PDB file of C-alpha atoms in Angstrom:
ATOM      1  CA  MET A   1     129.016 114.271 179.983  1.00 49.00           C
ATOM      2  CA  PRO A   2     129.267 110.924 178.149  1.00 58.00           C
ATOM      3  CA  VAL A   3     128.961 111.086 174.399  1.00 54.00           C
ATOM      4  CA  THR A   4     125.887 108.944 174.337  1.00 60.00           C
ATOM      5  CA  THR A   5     124.231 111.211 176.956  1.00 77.00           C
ATOM      6  CA  ALA A   6     125.242 114.266 174.971  1.00 80.00           C
ATOM      7  CA  ARG A   7     123.773 112.875 171.756  1.00 85.00           C
ATOM      8  CA  ALA A   8     120.588 111.958 173.551  1.00 85.00           C
ATOM      9  CA  THR A   9     120.226 115.524 174.863  1.00 88.00           C
ATOM     10  CA  VAL A  10     120.875 117.014 171.487  1.00 92.00           C
ATOM     11  CA  ALA A  11     118.328 114.667 169.985  1.00 91.00           C
ATOM     12  CA  SER A  12     115.769 115.731 172.660  1.00 92.00           C
ATOM     13  CA  TYR A  13     116.298 119.450 171.810  1.00 94.00           C
ATOM     14  CA  VAL A  14     116.017 118.685 168.085  1.00 92.00           C
ATOM     15  CA  ALA A  15     112.689 116.851 168.798  1.00 92.00           C
ATOM     16  CA  LEU A  16     111.380 119.941 170.437  1.00 93.00           C
ATOM     17  CA  THR A  17     111.567 121.758 167.085  1.00 91.00           C
ATOM     18  CA  LYS A  18     109.411 119.180 165.341  1.00 88.00           C
ATOM     19  CA  PRO A  19     111.838 118.821 162.364  1.00 87.00           C
ATOM     20  CA  ARG A  20     109.286 117.030 160.006  1.00 82.00           C
ATOM     21  CA  ILE A  21     106.948 120.084 160.312  1.00 77.00           C
ATOM     22  CA  ILE A  22     109.788 122.429 159.598  1.00 75.00           C
ATOM     23  CA  GLU A  23     110.618 120.400 156.472  1.00 78.00           C
ATOM     24  CA  LEU A  24     107.188 120.833 155.226  1.00 77.00           C
ATOM     25  CA  LEU A  25     107.188 124.564 155.775  1.00 76.00           C
ATOM     26  CA  LEU A  26     110.549 124.942 153.924  1.00 77.00           C
ATOM     27  CA  VAL A  27     109.079 123.003 151.024  1.00 87.00           C
ATOM     28  CA  THR A  28     106.745 125.913 150.510  1.00 94.00           C
ATOM     29  CA  THR A  29     109.240 128.687 151.069  1.00 94.00           C
ATOM     30  CA  VAL A  30     111.920 128.016 148.377  1.00 95.00           C
ATOM     31  CA  PRO A  31     109.405 127.598 145.454  1.00 97.00           C
ATOM     32  CA  THR A  32     107.734 130.753 146.624  1.00 97.00           C
ATOM     33  CA  MET A  33     111.142 132.626 146.352  1.00 97.00           C
ATOM     34  CA  ILE A  34     111.568 131.171 142.866  1.00 97.00           C
ATOM     35  CA  VAL A  35     108.178 132.443 141.726  1.00 97.00           C
ATOM     36  CA  ALA A  36     108.761 135.934 143.270  1.00 97.00           C
ATOM     37  CA  GLN A  37     112.190 136.129 141.676  1.00 97.00           C
ATOM     38  CA  ARG A  38     110.828 134.931 138.276  1.00 95.00           C
ATOM     39  CA  GLY A  39     113.881 132.622 138.228  1.00 95.00           C
ATOM     40  CA  MET A  40     116.497 131.269 140.645  1.00 96.00           C
ATOM     41  CA  PRO A  41     117.215 133.560 143.595  1.00 96.00           C
ATOM     42  CA  PRO A  42     120.780 133.847 144.858  1.00 96.00           C
ATOM     43  CA  VAL A  43     121.847 130.728 146.685  1.00 95.00           C
ATOM     44  CA  TRP A  44     123.010 132.731 149.767  1.00 97.00           C
ATOM     45  CA  LEU A  45     119.494 134.294 150.000  1.00 97.00           C
ATOM     46  CA  MET A  46     117.780 130.999 149.874  1.00 96.00           C
ATOM     47  CA  ALA A  47     120.097 129.557 152.413  1.00 95.00           C
ATOM     48  CA  ALA A  48     119.603 132.543 154.708  1.00 97.00           C
ATOM     49  CA  VAL A  49     115.823 132.354 154.503  1.00 96.00           C
ATOM     50  CA  ILE A  50     115.737 128.586 155.091  1.00 94.00           C
ATOM     51  CA  PHE A  51     118.053 128.956 158.091  1.00 95.00           C
ATOM     52  CA  GLY A  52     116.157 131.747 159.645  1.00 96.00           C
ATOM     53  CA  GLY A  53     112.800 130.189 158.859  1.00 94.00           C
ATOM     54  CA  ALA A  54     113.945 126.921 160.465  1.00 93.00           C
ATOM     55  CA  LEU A  55     114.980 128.833 163.686  1.00 95.00           C
ATOM     56  CA  ALA A  56     111.571 130.615 163.788  1.00 95.00           C
ATOM     57  CA  ALA A  57     109.497 127.494 163.125  1.00 93.00           C
ATOM     58  CA  GLY A  58     111.633 125.443 165.525  1.00 94.00           C
ATOM     59  CA  GLY A  59     111.216 128.027 168.275  1.00 95.00           C
ATOM     60  CA  ALA A  60     107.409 128.146 167.771  1.00 94.00           C
ATOM     61  CA  ASN A  61     107.167 124.385 167.877  1.00 93.00           C
ATOM     62  CA  ALA A  62     109.216 124.174 171.089  1.00 95.00           C
ATOM     63  CA  LEU A  63     106.997 126.897 172.733  1.00 96.00           C
ATOM     64  CA  ASN A  64     103.910 124.890 171.691  1.00 94.00           C
ATOM     65  CA  MET A  65     105.355 121.743 173.445  1.00 95.00           C
ATOM     66  CA  VAL A  66     105.939 123.799 176.660  1.00 96.00           C
ATOM     67  CA  ILE A  67     102.365 124.938 176.637  1.00 96.00           C
ATOM     68  CA  ASP A  68     100.904 121.654 175.722  1.00 94.00           C
ATOM     69  CA  ARG A  69     102.927 119.347 177.832  1.00 94.00           C
ATOM     70  CA  ASP A  70      99.876 118.507 180.039  1.00 93.00           C
ATOM     71  CA  ILE A  71      97.918 117.424 176.924  1.00 93.00           C
ATOM     72  CA  ASP A  72     100.815 115.600 175.408  1.00 92.00           C
ATOM     73  CA  SER A  73     101.149 113.423 178.516  1.00 91.00           C
ATOM     74  CA  VAL A  74      97.603 112.126 177.934  1.00 90.00           C
ATOM     75  CA  MET A  75      97.670 111.562 174.167  1.00 90.00           C
ATOM     76  CA  GLN A  76      99.166 108.304 172.878  1.00 86.00           C
ATOM     77  CA  ARG A  77     100.571 110.106 169.863  1.00 86.00           C
ATOM     78  CA  THR A  78     102.633 112.555 171.910  1.00 88.00           C
ATOM     79  CA  LYS A  79     103.612 110.622 175.031  1.00 89.00           C
ATOM     80  CA  GLY A  80     107.223 110.293 173.851  1.00 91.00           C
ATOM     81  CA  ARG A  81     107.843 114.003 173.633  1.00 93.00           C
ATOM     82  CA  PRO A  82     110.852 115.227 175.607  1.00 93.00           C
ATOM     83  CA  LEU A  83     108.880 117.332 178.014  1.00 93.00           C
ATOM     84  CA  VAL A  84     106.634 114.457 178.833  1.00 94.00           C
ATOM     85  CA  THR A  85     109.372 111.953 179.293  1.00 92.00           C
ATOM     86  CA  GLY A  86     111.345 114.387 181.474  1.00 92.00           C
ATOM     87  CA  GLU A  87     114.395 114.472 179.117  1.00 92.00           C
ATOM     88  CA  ILE A  88     114.084 118.295 179.183  1.00 94.00           C
ATOM     89  CA  SER A  89     112.637 120.568 181.777  1.00 95.00           C
ATOM     90  CA  PRO A  90     109.942 123.130 180.890  1.00 95.00           C
ATOM     91  CA  ARG A  91     112.289 125.987 181.899  1.00 96.00           C
ATOM     92  CA  LYS A  92     115.172 124.846 179.683  1.00 96.00           C
ATOM     93  CA  ALA A  93     112.771 124.228 176.805  1.00 95.00           C
ATOM     94  CA  LEU A  94     111.305 127.723 177.234  1.00 97.00           C
ATOM     95  CA  VAL A  95     114.757 129.362 177.282  1.00 97.00           C
ATOM     96  CA  PHE A  96     115.789 127.227 174.187  1.00 97.00           C
ATOM     97  CA  ALA A  97     112.602 128.330 172.275  1.00 96.00           C
ATOM     98  CA  VAL A  98     112.942 132.040 173.131  1.00 97.00           C
ATOM     99  CA  ALA A  99     116.580 131.850 172.084  1.00 97.00           C
ATOM    100  CA  LEU A 100     115.676 130.404 168.736  1.00 97.00           C
ATOM    101  CA  GLU A 101     113.108 133.162 168.129  1.00 97.00           C
ATOM    102  CA  VAL A 102     115.500 135.907 169.051  1.00 97.00           C
ATOM    103  CA  ALA A 103     118.192 134.361 166.796  1.00 98.00           C
ATOM    104  CA  ALA A 104     115.660 134.020 163.929  1.00 97.00           C
ATOM    105  CA  PHE A 105     114.659 137.618 164.101  1.00 98.00           C
ATOM    106  CA  VAL A 106     118.139 138.987 164.317  1.00 98.00           C
ATOM    107  CA  TRP A 107     119.453 136.666 161.469  1.00 98.00           C
ATOM    108  CA  LEU A 108     116.606 137.506 159.086  1.00 98.00           C
ATOM    109  CA  TRP A 109     116.828 141.216 159.909  1.00 98.00           C
ATOM    110  CA  LEU A 110     120.583 141.451 159.354  1.00 98.00           C
ATOM    111  CA  ILE A 111     120.946 139.009 156.436  1.00 97.00           C
ATOM    112  CA  VAL A 112     117.575 139.285 154.677  1.00 97.00           C
ATOM    113  CA  ASN A 113     115.362 142.255 155.541  1.00 97.00           C
ATOM    114  CA  LEU A 114     113.302 143.686 158.377  1.00 98.00           C
ATOM    115  CA  LEU A 115     109.938 142.635 156.796  1.00 98.00           C
ATOM    116  CA  SER A 116     110.911 139.039 156.559  1.00 97.00           C
ATOM    117  CA  ALA A 117     112.144 138.964 160.191  1.00 98.00           C
ATOM    118  CA  THR A 118     108.896 140.668 161.346  1.00 97.00           C
ATOM    119  CA  LEU A 119     106.714 138.262 159.496  1.00 97.00           C
ATOM    120  CA  ALA A 120     108.555 135.219 160.809  1.00 96.00           C
ATOM    121  CA  VAL A 121     108.378 136.201 164.381  1.00 95.00           C
ATOM    122  CA  SER A 122     104.792 137.416 164.133  1.00 96.00           C
ATOM    123  CA  ALA A 123     103.837 134.004 162.945  1.00 95.00           C
ATOM    124  CA  THR A 124     105.231 132.532 166.105  1.00 94.00           C
ATOM    125  CA  LEU A 125     103.411 135.027 168.372  1.00 95.00           C
ATOM    126  CA  PHE A 126     100.153 134.240 166.491  1.00 95.00           C
ATOM    127  CA  TYR A 127     100.716 130.543 166.789  1.00 94.00           C
ATOM    128  CA  VAL A 128     101.488 130.736 170.537  1.00 93.00           C
ATOM    129  CA  PHE A 129      99.056 133.233 171.750  1.00 93.00           C
ATOM    130  CA  VAL A 130      96.084 132.881 169.352  1.00 93.00           C
ATOM    131  CA  TYR A 131      96.221 129.069 168.612  1.00 93.00           C
ATOM    132  CA  SER A 132      98.056 127.403 171.526  1.00 92.00           C
ATOM    133  CA  LEU A 133      96.956 129.562 174.484  1.00 91.00           C
ATOM    134  CA  TRP A 134      93.511 130.644 173.287  1.00 92.00           C
ATOM    135  CA  LEU A 135      91.756 128.616 170.625  1.00 92.00           C
ATOM    136  CA  LYS A 136      93.182 125.140 170.789  1.00 92.00           C
ATOM    137  CA  ARG A 137      91.429 124.218 174.080  1.00 92.00           C
ATOM    138  CA  ARG A 138      88.357 126.366 173.533  1.00 92.00           C
ATOM    139  CA  SER A 139      87.014 126.161 169.946  1.00 93.00           C
ATOM    140  CA  GLU A 140      86.442 123.488 167.329  1.00 92.00           C
ATOM    141  CA  ARG A 141      87.621 126.033 164.767  1.00 91.00           C
ATOM    142  CA  ASN A 142      90.973 126.202 166.483  1.00 93.00           C
ATOM    143  CA  ILE A 143      93.105 124.982 163.528  1.00 92.00           C
ATOM    144  CA  VAL A 144      91.065 126.997 161.029  1.00 91.00           C
ATOM    145  CA  ILE A 145      92.243 130.313 162.571  1.00 88.00           C
ATOM    146  CA  GLY A 146      95.425 129.102 164.243  1.00 85.00           C
ATOM    147  CA  GLY A 147      96.632 127.442 161.013  1.00 83.00           C
ATOM    148  CA  ALA A 148      97.254 130.911 159.577  1.00 91.00           C
ATOM    149  CA  ALA A 149     100.556 130.899 161.320  1.00 91.00           C
ATOM    150  CA  GLY A 150     101.598 127.993 159.109  1.00 90.00           C
ATOM    151  CA  ALA A 151     100.809 130.003 155.954  1.00 93.00           C
ATOM    152  CA  VAL A 152     103.209 132.891 156.853  1.00 95.00           C
ATOM    153  CA  PRO A 153     106.477 131.213 155.606  1.00 94.00           C
ATOM    154  CA  VAL A 154     105.339 131.914 151.922  1.00 96.00           C
ATOM    155  CA  LEU A 155     105.054 135.557 152.856  1.00 97.00           C
ATOM    156  CA  VAL A 156     108.493 135.510 154.387  1.00 97.00           C
ATOM    157  CA  GLY A 157     109.943 133.918 151.246  1.00 97.00           C
ATOM    158  CA  TRP A 158     108.207 136.361 148.981  1.00 98.00           C
ATOM    159  CA  ALA A 159     109.220 139.462 151.130  1.00 98.00           C
ATOM    160  CA  ALA A 160     112.810 138.107 151.133  1.00 97.00           C
ATOM    161  CA  VAL A 161     113.033 138.353 147.413  1.00 97.00           C
ATOM    162  CA  THR A 162     110.887 141.537 146.631  1.00 97.00           C
ATOM    163  CA  GLY A 163     111.002 143.392 149.986  1.00 96.00           C
ATOM    164  CA  ARG A 164     107.194 143.757 149.834  1.00 95.00           C
ATOM    165  CA  LEU A 165     103.864 142.017 149.581  1.00 95.00           C
ATOM    166  CA  ASP A 166     101.149 142.110 146.947  1.00 94.00           C
ATOM    167  CA  TRP A 167      98.215 140.010 145.712  1.00 95.00           C
ATOM    168  CA  ALA A 168     100.188 136.935 144.522  1.00 96.00           C
ATOM    169  CA  PRO A 169     101.764 136.146 147.906  1.00 97.00           C
ATOM    170  CA  LEU A 170      98.506 136.790 149.688  1.00 97.00           C
ATOM    171  CA  LEU A 171      96.739 134.277 147.408  1.00 97.00           C
ATOM    172  CA  LEU A 172      99.523 131.904 148.125  1.00 97.00           C
ATOM    173  CA  PHE A 173      99.052 132.436 151.814  1.00 97.00           C
ATOM    174  CA  ALA A 174      95.379 131.571 151.183  1.00 97.00           C
ATOM    175  CA  VAL A 175      96.393 128.310 149.572  1.00 97.00           C
ATOM    176  CA  ILE A 176      98.179 127.143 152.717  1.00 96.00           C
ATOM    177  CA  PHE A 177      95.554 128.651 154.967  1.00 96.00           C
ATOM    178  CA  TYR A 178      92.714 126.580 153.182  1.00 97.00           C
ATOM    179  CA  TRP A 179      94.914 123.494 152.923  1.00 97.00           C
ATOM    180  CA  THR A 180      95.718 123.441 156.717  1.00 96.00           C
ATOM    181  CA  PRO A 181      92.205 122.339 158.066  1.00 97.00           C
ATOM    182  CA  PRO A 182      91.713 119.419 155.688  1.00 97.00           C
ATOM    183  CA  HIS A 183      95.237 118.244 156.313  1.00 97.00           C
ATOM    184  CA  PHE A 184      94.998 118.541 160.115  1.00 96.00           C
ATOM    185  CA  TRP A 185      91.407 117.274 160.362  1.00 97.00           C
ATOM    186  CA  ALA A 186      92.208 114.171 158.366  1.00 97.00           C
ATOM    187  CA  LEU A 187      94.931 113.316 160.857  1.00 96.00           C
ATOM    188  CA  ALA A 188      92.686 114.181 163.755  1.00 96.00           C
ATOM    189  CA  VAL A 189      90.006 111.713 162.607  1.00 96.00           C
ATOM    190  CA  ARG A 190      92.731 108.998 163.218  1.00 94.00           C
ATOM    191  CA  TYR A 191      93.399 110.416 166.765  1.00 93.00           C
ATOM    192  CA  ARG A 192      89.946 111.667 167.641  1.00 94.00           C
ATOM    193  CA  ASP A 193      89.852 109.484 170.746  1.00 92.00           C
ATOM    194  CA  ASP A 194      93.131 111.014 171.890  1.00 91.00           C
ATOM    195  CA  TYR A 195      91.790 114.511 171.520  1.00 93.00           C
ATOM    196  CA  ALA A 196      88.603 113.727 173.301  1.00 92.00           C
ATOM    197  CA  GLN A 197      90.575 112.193 176.235  1.00 91.00           C
ATOM    198  CA  ALA A 198      92.793 115.208 176.496  1.00 90.00           C
ATOM    199  CA  GLY A 199      89.759 117.597 176.358  1.00 91.00           C
ATOM    200  CA  VAL A 200      90.966 119.251 173.086  1.00 93.00           C
ATOM    201  CA  PRO A 201      87.804 120.237 170.990  1.00 94.00           C
ATOM    202  CA  MET A 202      89.489 119.358 167.649  1.00 95.00           C
ATOM    203  CA  LEU A 203      86.653 119.017 165.124  1.00 96.00           C
ATOM    204  CA  PRO A 204      86.641 115.268 164.692  1.00 96.00           C
ATOM    205  CA  ALA A 205      86.631 114.840 168.491  1.00 95.00           C
ATOM    206  CA  VAL A 206      83.481 116.968 168.951  1.00 95.00           C
ATOM    207  CA  ARG A 207      81.652 116.292 165.741  1.00 96.00           C
ATOM    208  CA  SER A 208      80.914 113.241 163.627  1.00 96.00           C
ATOM    209  CA  ILE A 209      83.311 112.101 160.891  1.00 96.00           C
ATOM    210  CA  ARG A 210      80.564 112.976 158.389  1.00 97.00           C
ATOM    211  CA  THR A 211      80.429 116.626 159.581  1.00 97.00           C
ATOM    212  CA  THR A 212      84.256 116.624 159.515  1.00 97.00           C
ATOM    213  CA  ALA A 213      84.301 115.275 155.952  1.00 98.00           C
ATOM    214  CA  LEU A 214      81.758 117.807 154.680  1.00 98.00           C
ATOM    215  CA  ARG A 215      83.896 120.692 156.118  1.00 98.00           C
ATOM    216  CA  ILE A 216      87.028 119.111 154.589  1.00 98.00           C
ATOM    217  CA  ILE A 217      85.255 119.067 151.188  1.00 98.00           C
ATOM    218  CA  ALA A 218      84.248 122.734 151.586  1.00 97.00           C
ATOM    219  CA  TYR A 219      87.757 123.816 152.424  1.00 98.00           C
ATOM    220  CA  THR A 220      89.302 121.585 149.729  1.00 98.00           C
ATOM    221  CA  ALA A 221      86.940 123.062 147.047  1.00 97.00           C
ATOM    222  CA  VAL A 222      88.101 126.653 148.132  1.00 97.00           C
ATOM    223  CA  LEU A 223      91.651 125.476 148.249  1.00 98.00           C
ATOM    224  CA  TRP A 224      91.397 124.183 144.624  1.00 97.00           C
ATOM    225  CA  ALA A 225      89.990 127.375 143.321  1.00 97.00           C
ATOM    226  CA  THR A 226      92.518 129.516 145.181  1.00 98.00           C
ATOM    227  CA  SER A 227      95.470 127.369 143.867  1.00 98.00           C
ATOM    228  CA  ILE A 228      94.213 127.901 140.297  1.00 97.00           C
ATOM    229  CA  GLY A 229      93.677 131.680 140.895  1.00 97.00           C
ATOM    230  CA  PHE A 230      97.218 132.030 142.092  1.00 98.00           C
ATOM    231  CA  GLY A 231      98.484 130.554 138.809  1.00 97.00           C
ATOM    232  CA  PHE A 232      96.776 133.405 136.923  1.00 97.00           C
ATOM    233  CA  VAL A 233      97.794 136.203 139.271  1.00 97.00           C
ATOM    234  CA  ALA A 234     101.360 135.056 139.417  1.00 96.00           C
ATOM    235  CA  GLU A 235     101.406 134.493 135.587  1.00 95.00           C
ATOM    236  CA  LEU A 236     102.443 130.886 135.734  1.00 97.00           C
ATOM    237  CA  GLY A 237     102.140 128.606 132.861  1.00 96.00           C
ATOM    238  CA  VAL A 238     100.462 125.355 131.772  1.00 97.00           C
ATOM    239  CA  LEU A 239     102.637 123.085 133.892  1.00 97.00           C
ATOM    240  CA  TYR A 240     101.525 124.688 137.214  1.00 98.00           C
ATOM    241  CA  LEU A 241      97.813 125.080 136.016  1.00 97.00           C
ATOM    242  CA  VAL A 242      97.532 121.449 134.990  1.00 98.00           C
ATOM    243  CA  THR A 243      99.193 120.335 138.165  1.00 98.00           C
ATOM    244  CA  ALA A 244      96.916 122.434 140.375  1.00 98.00           C
ATOM    245  CA  LEU A 245      93.865 121.131 138.389  1.00 98.00           C
ATOM    246  CA  VAL A 246      94.758 117.504 138.682  1.00 98.00           C
ATOM    247  CA  THR A 247      96.052 117.387 142.192  1.00 98.00           C
ATOM    248  CA  GLY A 248      93.009 119.381 143.334  1.00 97.00           C
ATOM    249  CA  VAL A 249      90.690 116.876 141.756  1.00 97.00           C
ATOM    250  CA  ILE A 250      92.438 114.075 143.528  1.00 98.00           C
ATOM    251  CA  PHE A 251      92.145 116.043 146.833  1.00 98.00           C
ATOM    252  CA  VAL A 252      88.392 116.362 146.416  1.00 97.00           C
ATOM    253  CA  VAL A 253      87.944 112.782 145.365  1.00 98.00           C
ATOM    254  CA  LEU A 254      89.761 111.585 148.523  1.00 98.00           C
ATOM    255  CA  ALA A 255      87.704 113.980 150.672  1.00 98.00           C
ATOM    256  CA  VAL A 256      84.528 112.621 149.143  1.00 98.00           C
ATOM    257  CA  ARG A 257      85.700 109.016 149.820  1.00 98.00           C
ATOM    258  CA  LEU A 258      86.122 109.927 153.510  1.00 98.00           C
ATOM    259  CA  LEU A 259      82.504 111.209 153.424  1.00 97.00           C
ATOM    260  CA  ARG A 260      81.341 107.963 151.985  1.00 97.00           C
ATOM    261  CA  GLN A 261      83.456 105.496 154.100  1.00 97.00           C
ATOM    262  CA  GLU A 262      83.880 107.526 157.435  1.00 96.00           C
ATOM    263  CA  THR A 263      86.851 105.481 158.464  1.00 96.00           C
ATOM    264  CA  PRO A 264      90.259 106.398 159.949  1.00 95.00           C
ATOM    265  CA  GLN A 265      91.793 104.445 156.907  1.00 97.00           C
ATOM    266  CA  ALA A 266      90.160 106.819 154.519  1.00 97.00           C
ATOM    267  CA  ALA A 267      91.160 109.802 156.677  1.00 97.00           C
ATOM    268  CA  MET A 268      94.802 108.748 156.648  1.00 97.00           C
ATOM    269  CA  GLY A 269      94.743 108.203 152.933  1.00 97.00           C
ATOM    270  CA  LEU A 270      93.654 111.832 152.682  1.00 98.00           C
ATOM    271  CA  PHE A 271      96.185 113.031 155.153  1.00 97.00           C
ATOM    272  CA  ASN A 272      99.042 111.379 153.274  1.00 97.00           C
ATOM    273  CA  TRP A 273      97.831 112.756 149.960  1.00 98.00           C
ATOM    274  CA  SER A 274      97.652 116.325 151.498  1.00 97.00           C
ATOM    275  CA  ILE A 275     101.341 116.125 152.152  1.00 95.00           C
ATOM    276  CA  SER A 276     101.999 114.992 148.570  1.00 96.00           C
ATOM    277  CA  TYR A 277      99.685 117.690 147.358  1.00 97.00           C
ATOM    278  CA  VAL A 278     101.797 120.441 148.710  1.00 96.00           C
ATOM    279  CA  VAL A 279     105.023 119.039 147.458  1.00 96.00           C
ATOM    280  CA  LEU A 280     103.574 118.501 143.975  1.00 97.00           C
ATOM    281  CA  LEU A 281     101.932 121.882 143.721  1.00 98.00           C
ATOM    282  CA  PHE A 282     104.928 123.911 144.995  1.00 97.00           C
ATOM    283  CA  GLY A 283     107.354 121.786 143.018  1.00 97.00           C
ATOM    284  CA  ALA A 284     105.210 122.443 139.915  1.00 98.00           C
ATOM    285  CA  MET A 285     105.149 126.247 140.473  1.00 97.00           C
ATOM    286  CA  ALA A 286     109.043 126.315 140.816  1.00 97.00           C
ATOM    287  CA  LEU A 287     109.525 124.157 137.747  1.00 97.00           C
ATOM    288  CA  ASP A 288     107.055 126.207 135.835  1.00 97.00           C
ATOM    289  CA  ARG A 289     108.939 129.386 136.488  1.00 95.00           C
ATOM    290  CA  LEU A 290     112.324 127.908 135.922  1.00 94.00           C
ATOM    291  CA  VAL A 291     111.414 125.993 132.726  1.00 87.00           C
TER     292      VAL A 291
END
C-alpha cells in the first residue's frame, strides 16, 4: 500500500472516532480527577484514564457513524464522513468500533479499576442503544436523554481516583447533563434544515427557534445553579465559585439574546460560548483545587 494511501486510510479511521468531541470529553475528565484527588493525581493514572477514555469515546463515535450513515449522507454537515464517501466499509468500521470498546474495557479494568471500566463501556451502550438506535429518530427530546452518555466521563475520572461515587461526582454529572441540550440545540439551530431534510426530530427542526431558545434558557438556568451547588458540595473555593457565577451569567445572557434575535448567528455565538464555558469551568475547578 502506497504511503499516501496508508495515511489516508489512517486519517479515515481517526475521523470515525470524532477526535474533536473526544478532546472536549477529556477536558472534563482530568479536572474531575484533580478535584477528586484534592490535588494532582499520579501522572500514570491520568494518562491511563485519558487513554482508556479516548478508546471508549472513539468506539462510541464510530458506532454512531455506522448507525447514522444514511442520515449523514443527506446532511450537508456530515457528507464528508468516511462511511458516506466510501473510504471505509460499514463492516470494517463496526469491527474497528467494537475493538476499541473491548480494548477500552480491558485497559481500564487492568490499569485503573473495574468501576471505571464498567462506567466507560456502559456510556457507550447507552449512547448507541438509547440515543442512536431509539431516541434520535423518534423524539425531540433525543439529546436531553441521550446526552447523559456524554456526562459519564466525569464519573469515570472520579471513580478512577476514589474507587467509588458519591454526591459530588453525581452533581458534576448533572452539570454536563444540563449543559448538553443548550450546547447541542444551539448548533442544531444552525443546521435545522439539515435535520429536517434527514427526518431527524432535533428540537430546532420540529419547533420554532423561539421555543428552542426558551428551553435553552431553562436548561441553562438549571446548569448555572447546579454548577454553583457542585462548588459547595465539593468544597471548592472562591476562584471556582466566581468562575461558575460569571460564566453562567454570560451563558444565560447569550441564551436570552437567541430568544430576542432568533438567528443562526446568535445560535452559533451561544454554541461557541458553550465550549468555552466548559473549558473555563473545569479549568477553574482544577486551579482552585491546586492553588
